[in-house]
C-alpha cells in the first residue's frame, strides 16, 4: 500500500521539483488585487529616444542568447519595444548596444533576477536615452540615471 501512494504522489513531486527553480528566481508576486497573474513570467522592455534633437538619432542593436532583435534607428519619442517570457531553464538576459553621434554604451537591459523583480509590478521595463546618459524606470514616469555615455 505504501508503494502505491508513493507512486501516486511521484508526478506531484516531479512538478514541484521542476517549478521550484522558476519560482525561486527572484520574481516577486504581484498583489492579488492587481488583476494580473500571481507571478511574473512575461515582460516588455521599452527603449525610448528622449534626446533633445533629431540631429543624431539613436541607433541600437538588441539581442539575447536565443534572439537577435536587429538594428533600429529611433528619432525623438521613438519607442522600440519587445516582449518575452522568462526562460524555463537558465537565465533570461537581453543586451543592447546604444550609439548616438560619437557616443556609445553597452547595457544589459533585462537580467532575470534584477529587472525581473524591479519590473514585476508593471511587467514592463523602460530605458530612456537622454543627452547626459541612459535612464531606467518601471513605470515610464519615475526615471533614475543608470549609465553615462562613453566616448
PDB file of C-alpha atoms in Angstrom:
ATOM      1  CA  UNK A   1       0.000   0.000   0.000  1.00  0.00           C
ATOM      2  CA  UNK A   2       2.851   2.390   0.779  1.00  0.00           C
ATOM      3  CA  UNK A   3       4.355   1.907  -2.671  1.00  0.00           C
ATOM      4  CA  UNK A   4       1.063   2.752  -4.444  1.00  0.00           C
ATOM      5  CA  UNK A   5       0.682   6.036  -2.503  1.00  0.00           C
ATOM      6  CA  UNK A   6       4.314   6.877  -3.248  1.00  0.00           C
ATOM      7  CA  UNK A   7       3.872   6.204  -6.962  1.00  0.00           C
ATOM      8  CA  UNK A   8       0.646   8.241  -6.969  1.00  0.00           C
ATOM      9  CA  UNK A   9       2.444  11.267  -5.467  1.00  0.00           C
ATOM     10  CA  UNK A  10       5.500  10.939  -7.716  1.00  0.00           C
ATOM     11  CA  UNK A  11       4.075  13.164 -10.538  1.00  0.00           C
ATOM     12  CA  UNK A  12       3.346  15.906  -7.981  1.00  0.00           C
ATOM     13  CA  UNK A  13       6.915  15.713  -6.675  1.00  0.00           C
ATOM     14  CA  UNK A  14       8.272  15.999 -10.214  1.00  0.00           C
ATOM     15  CA  UNK A  15       6.122  19.077 -10.908  1.00  0.00           C
ATOM     16  CA  UNK A  16       7.267  20.717  -7.667  1.00  0.00           C
ATOM     17  CA  UNK A  17      10.912  19.919  -8.407  1.00  0.00           C
ATOM     18  CA  UNK A  18      10.657  21.486 -11.871  1.00  0.00           C
ATOM     19  CA  UNK A  19       8.681  24.523 -10.671  1.00  0.00           C
ATOM     20  CA  UNK A  20      10.861  25.411  -7.689  1.00  0.00           C
ATOM     21  CA  UNK A  21      13.770  26.910  -9.697  1.00  0.00           C
ATOM     22  CA  UNK A  22      11.321  29.010 -11.730  1.00  0.00           C
ATOM     23  CA  UNK A  23       9.597  30.329  -8.612  1.00  0.00           C
ATOM     24  CA  UNK A  24      12.868  30.934  -6.750  1.00  0.00           C
ATOM     25  CA  UNK A  25      14.466  33.157  -9.434  1.00  0.00           C
ATOM     26  CA  UNK A  26      13.603  36.325  -7.571  1.00  0.00           C
ATOM     27  CA  UNK A  27      10.404  37.444  -9.214  1.00  0.00           C
ATOM     28  CA  UNK A  28       8.189  38.865  -6.533  1.00  0.00           C
ATOM     29  CA  UNK A  29       4.451  38.136  -6.537  1.00  0.00           C
ATOM     30  CA  UNK A  30       2.089  40.699  -7.986  1.00  0.00           C
ATOM     31  CA  UNK A  31      -0.564  41.802  -5.482  1.00  0.00           C
ATOM     32  CA  UNK A  32      -3.786  39.809  -5.803  1.00  0.00           C
ATOM     33  CA  UNK A  33      -5.907  42.927  -6.385  1.00  0.00           C
ATOM     34  CA  UNK A  34      -3.924  43.875  -9.499  1.00  0.00           C
ATOM     35  CA  UNK A  35      -5.896  41.662 -11.925  1.00  0.00           C
ATOM     36  CA  UNK A  36      -2.629  40.157 -13.148  1.00  0.00           C
ATOM     37  CA  UNK A  37      -1.085  36.761 -12.594  1.00  0.00           C
ATOM     38  CA  UNK A  38       0.443  35.981  -9.218  1.00  0.00           C
ATOM     39  CA  UNK A  39       3.970  35.529 -10.583  1.00  0.00           C
ATOM     40  CA  UNK A  40       5.920  37.446 -13.205  1.00  0.00           C
ATOM     41  CA  UNK A  41       6.928  35.382 -16.205  1.00  0.00           C
ATOM     42  CA  UNK A  42       6.272  37.752 -19.136  1.00  0.00           C
ATOM     43  CA  UNK A  43       7.807  41.175 -19.634  1.00  0.00           C
ATOM     44  CA  UNK A  44       8.066  44.012 -22.154  1.00  0.00           C
ATOM     45  CA  UNK A  45      11.204  46.144 -22.472  1.00  0.00           C
ATOM     46  CA  UNK A  46      10.962  49.634 -23.995  1.00  0.00           C
ATOM     47  CA  UNK A  47      13.882  51.646 -25.372  1.00  0.00           C
ATOM     48  CA  UNK A  48      12.824  55.290 -25.817  1.00  0.00           C
ATOM     49  CA  UNK A  49      14.673  58.131 -27.520  1.00  0.00           C
ATOM     50  CA  UNK A  50      14.482  61.122 -25.180  1.00  0.00           C
ATOM     51  CA  UNK A  51      17.201  63.234 -26.838  1.00  0.00           C
ATOM     52  CA  UNK A  52      16.768  66.977 -27.234  1.00  0.00           C
ATOM     53  CA  UNK A  53      17.368  66.935 -31.019  1.00  0.00           C
ATOM     54  CA  UNK A  54      16.929  64.681 -34.045  1.00  0.00           C
ATOM     55  CA  UNK A  55      20.296  65.809 -35.452  1.00  0.00           C
ATOM     56  CA  UNK A  56      21.786  62.470 -34.356  1.00  0.00           C
ATOM     57  CA  UNK A  57      19.137  59.758 -33.881  1.00  0.00           C
ATOM     58  CA  UNK A  58      19.681  56.796 -31.566  1.00  0.00           C
ATOM     59  CA  UNK A  59      20.999  53.625 -33.190  1.00  0.00           C
ATOM     60  CA  UNK A  60      20.653  50.407 -31.269  1.00  0.00           C
ATOM     61  CA  UNK A  61      21.077  46.691 -31.610  1.00  0.00           C
ATOM     62  CA  UNK A  62      19.488  44.348 -29.061  1.00  0.00           C
ATOM     63  CA  UNK A  63      19.802  40.589 -28.600  1.00  0.00           C
ATOM     64  CA  UNK A  64      19.651  37.657 -26.192  1.00  0.00           C
ATOM     65  CA  UNK A  65      21.260  34.248 -26.305  1.00  0.00           C
ATOM     66  CA  UNK A  66      18.313  32.996 -28.366  1.00  0.00           C
ATOM     67  CA  UNK A  67      17.068  36.071 -30.264  1.00  0.00           C
ATOM     68  CA  UNK A  68      18.697  38.777 -32.362  1.00  0.00           C
ATOM     69  CA  UNK A  69      16.267  41.701 -32.365  1.00  0.00           C
ATOM     70  CA  UNK A  70      18.137  43.530 -35.131  1.00  0.00           C
ATOM     71  CA  UNK A  71      19.310  47.084 -35.678  1.00  0.00           C
ATOM     72  CA  UNK A  72      16.969  50.005 -35.089  1.00  0.00           C
ATOM     73  CA  UNK A  73      17.094  53.784 -35.509  1.00  0.00           C
ATOM     74  CA  UNK A  74      14.944  55.893 -33.202  1.00  0.00           C
ATOM     75  CA  UNK A  75      14.113  59.572 -33.510  1.00  0.00           C
ATOM     76  CA  UNK A  76      12.815  61.729 -30.644  1.00  0.00           C
ATOM     77  CA  UNK A  77       9.943  59.955 -28.909  1.00  0.00           C
ATOM     78  CA  UNK A  78      10.611  56.713 -30.797  1.00  0.00           C
ATOM     79  CA  UNK A  79       9.959  53.544 -28.785  1.00  0.00           C
ATOM     80  CA  UNK A  80      11.483  50.218 -29.752  1.00  0.00           C
ATOM     81  CA  UNK A  81       9.951  47.534 -27.547  1.00  0.00           C
ATOM     82  CA  UNK A  82       9.808  43.778 -27.340  1.00  0.00           C
ATOM     83  CA  UNK A  83       8.070  41.243 -25.144  1.00  0.00           C
ATOM     84  CA  UNK A  84       9.231  37.839 -23.984  1.00  0.00           C
ATOM     85  CA  UNK A  85       8.763  35.169 -21.353  1.00  0.00           C
ATOM     86  CA  UNK A  86      11.392  34.074 -18.856  1.00  0.00           C
ATOM     87  CA  UNK A  87      13.443  31.057 -19.839  1.00  0.00           C
ATOM     88  CA  UNK A  88      12.346  27.822 -18.179  1.00  0.00           C
ATOM     89  CA  UNK A  89      15.962  26.785 -17.710  1.00  0.00           C
ATOM     90  CA  UNK A  90      18.875  29.177 -17.420  1.00  0.00           C
ATOM     91  CA  UNK A  91      18.725  32.951 -17.132  1.00  0.00           C
ATOM     92  CA  UNK A  92      16.958  35.392 -19.421  1.00  0.00           C
ATOM     93  CA  UNK A  93      19.262  38.263 -20.379  1.00  0.00           C
ATOM     94  CA  UNK A  94      18.774  40.879 -23.100  1.00  0.00           C
ATOM     95  CA  UNK A  95      21.602  43.200 -24.147  1.00  0.00           C
ATOM     96  CA  UNK A  96      21.565  46.388 -26.188  1.00  0.00           C
ATOM     97  CA  UNK A  97      24.335  48.360 -27.813  1.00  0.00           C
ATOM     98  CA  UNK A  98      23.392  52.072 -27.902  1.00  0.00           C
ATOM     99  CA  UNK A  99      25.064  54.507 -30.330  1.00  0.00           C
ATOM    100  CA  UNK A 100      24.480  58.247 -30.506  1.00  0.00           C
ATOM    101  CA  UNK A 101      26.722  60.539 -32.561  1.00  0.00           C
ATOM    102  CA  UNK A 102      30.251  59.862 -31.257  1.00  0.00           C
ATOM    103  CA  UNK A 103      28.993  58.272 -28.039  1.00  0.00           C
ATOM    104  CA  UNK A 104      28.071  54.693 -27.279  1.00  0.00           C
ATOM    105  CA  UNK A 105      27.109  52.391 -24.428  1.00  0.00           C
ATOM    106  CA  UNK A 106      26.511  48.668 -23.963  1.00  0.00           C
ATOM    107  CA  UNK A 107      23.883  47.629 -21.398  1.00  0.00           C
ATOM    108  CA  UNK A 108      22.068  44.591 -20.126  1.00  0.00           C
ATOM    109  CA  UNK A 109      18.525  45.943 -20.430  1.00  0.00           C
ATOM    110  CA  UNK A 110      16.960  42.879 -18.808  1.00  0.00           C
ATOM    111  CA  UNK A 111      18.547  40.335 -16.481  1.00  0.00           C
ATOM    112  CA  UNK A 112      16.400  37.735 -14.787  1.00  0.00           C
ATOM    113  CA  UNK A 113      16.690  38.306 -11.040  1.00  0.00           C
ATOM    114  CA  UNK A 114      17.425  42.037 -11.393  1.00  0.00           C
ATOM    115  CA  UNK A 115      14.989  43.832 -13.697  1.00  0.00           C
ATOM    116  CA  UNK A 116      12.536  40.925 -13.351  1.00  0.00           C
ATOM    117  CA  UNK A 117      11.932  41.794  -9.705  1.00  0.00           C
ATOM    118  CA  UNK A 118      12.064  45.570 -10.286  1.00  0.00           C
ATOM    119  CA  UNK A 119       9.628  45.450 -13.225  1.00  0.00           C
ATOM    120  CA  UNK A 120       7.284  42.783 -11.853  1.00  0.00           C
ATOM    121  CA  UNK A 121       4.595  45.252 -10.728  1.00  0.00           C
ATOM    122  CA  UNK A 122       4.104  46.623 -14.248  1.00  0.00           C
ATOM    123  CA  UNK A 123       5.548  43.745 -16.309  1.00  0.00           C
ATOM    124  CA  UNK A 124       7.453  46.476 -18.195  1.00  0.00           C
ATOM    125  CA  UNK A 125      10.934  47.984 -18.049  1.00  0.00           C
ATOM    126  CA  UNK A 126      11.688  51.348 -19.645  1.00  0.00           C
ATOM    127  CA  UNK A 127      15.065  52.645 -20.773  1.00  0.00           C
ATOM    128  CA  UNK A 128      15.218  56.265 -21.971  1.00  0.00           C
ATOM    129  CA  UNK A 129      18.230  57.838 -23.636  1.00  0.00           C
ATOM    130  CA  UNK A 130      18.896  61.452 -22.715  1.00  0.00           C
ATOM    131  CA  UNK A 131      21.682  63.819 -23.731  1.00  0.00           C
ATOM    132  CA  UNK A 132      23.512  63.168 -20.435  1.00  0.00           C
ATOM    133  CA  UNK A 133      23.027  59.387 -20.126  1.00  0.00           C
ATOM    134  CA  UNK A 134      20.652  56.439 -20.076  1.00  0.00           C
ATOM    135  CA  UNK A 135      17.812  56.276 -17.560  1.00  0.00           C
ATOM    136  CA  UNK A 136      15.691  53.404 -16.206  1.00  0.00           C
ATOM    137  CA  UNK A 137      12.085  53.168 -14.961  1.00  0.00           C
ATOM    138  CA  UNK A 138       9.473  50.517 -14.307  1.00  0.00           C
ATOM    139  CA  UNK A 139       6.510  52.882 -14.788  1.00  0.00           C
ATOM    140  CA  UNK A 140       7.625  55.274 -17.593  1.00  0.00           C
ATOM    141  CA  UNK A 141       7.299  58.179 -15.117  1.00  0.00           C
ATOM    142  CA  UNK A 142       9.972  57.970 -12.426  1.00  0.00           C
ATOM    143  CA  UNK A 143      13.368  57.556 -14.084  1.00  0.00           C
ATOM    144  CA  UNK A 144      16.755  57.105 -12.453  1.00  0.00           C
ATOM    145  CA  UNK A 145      20.046  57.557 -14.247  1.00  0.00           C
ATOM    146  CA  UNK A 146      21.785  54.211 -14.654  1.00  0.00           C
ATOM    147  CA  UNK A 147      24.530  54.866 -17.230  1.00  0.00           C
ATOM    148  CA  UNK A 148      26.714  57.661 -18.592  1.00  0.00           C
ATOM    149  CA  UNK A 149      27.632  57.808 -22.260  1.00  0.00           C
ATOM    150  CA  UNK A 150      31.125  56.672 -23.245  1.00  0.00           C
ATOM    151  CA  UNK A 151      33.162  58.375 -25.967  1.00  0.00           C
TER     152      UNK A 151
END
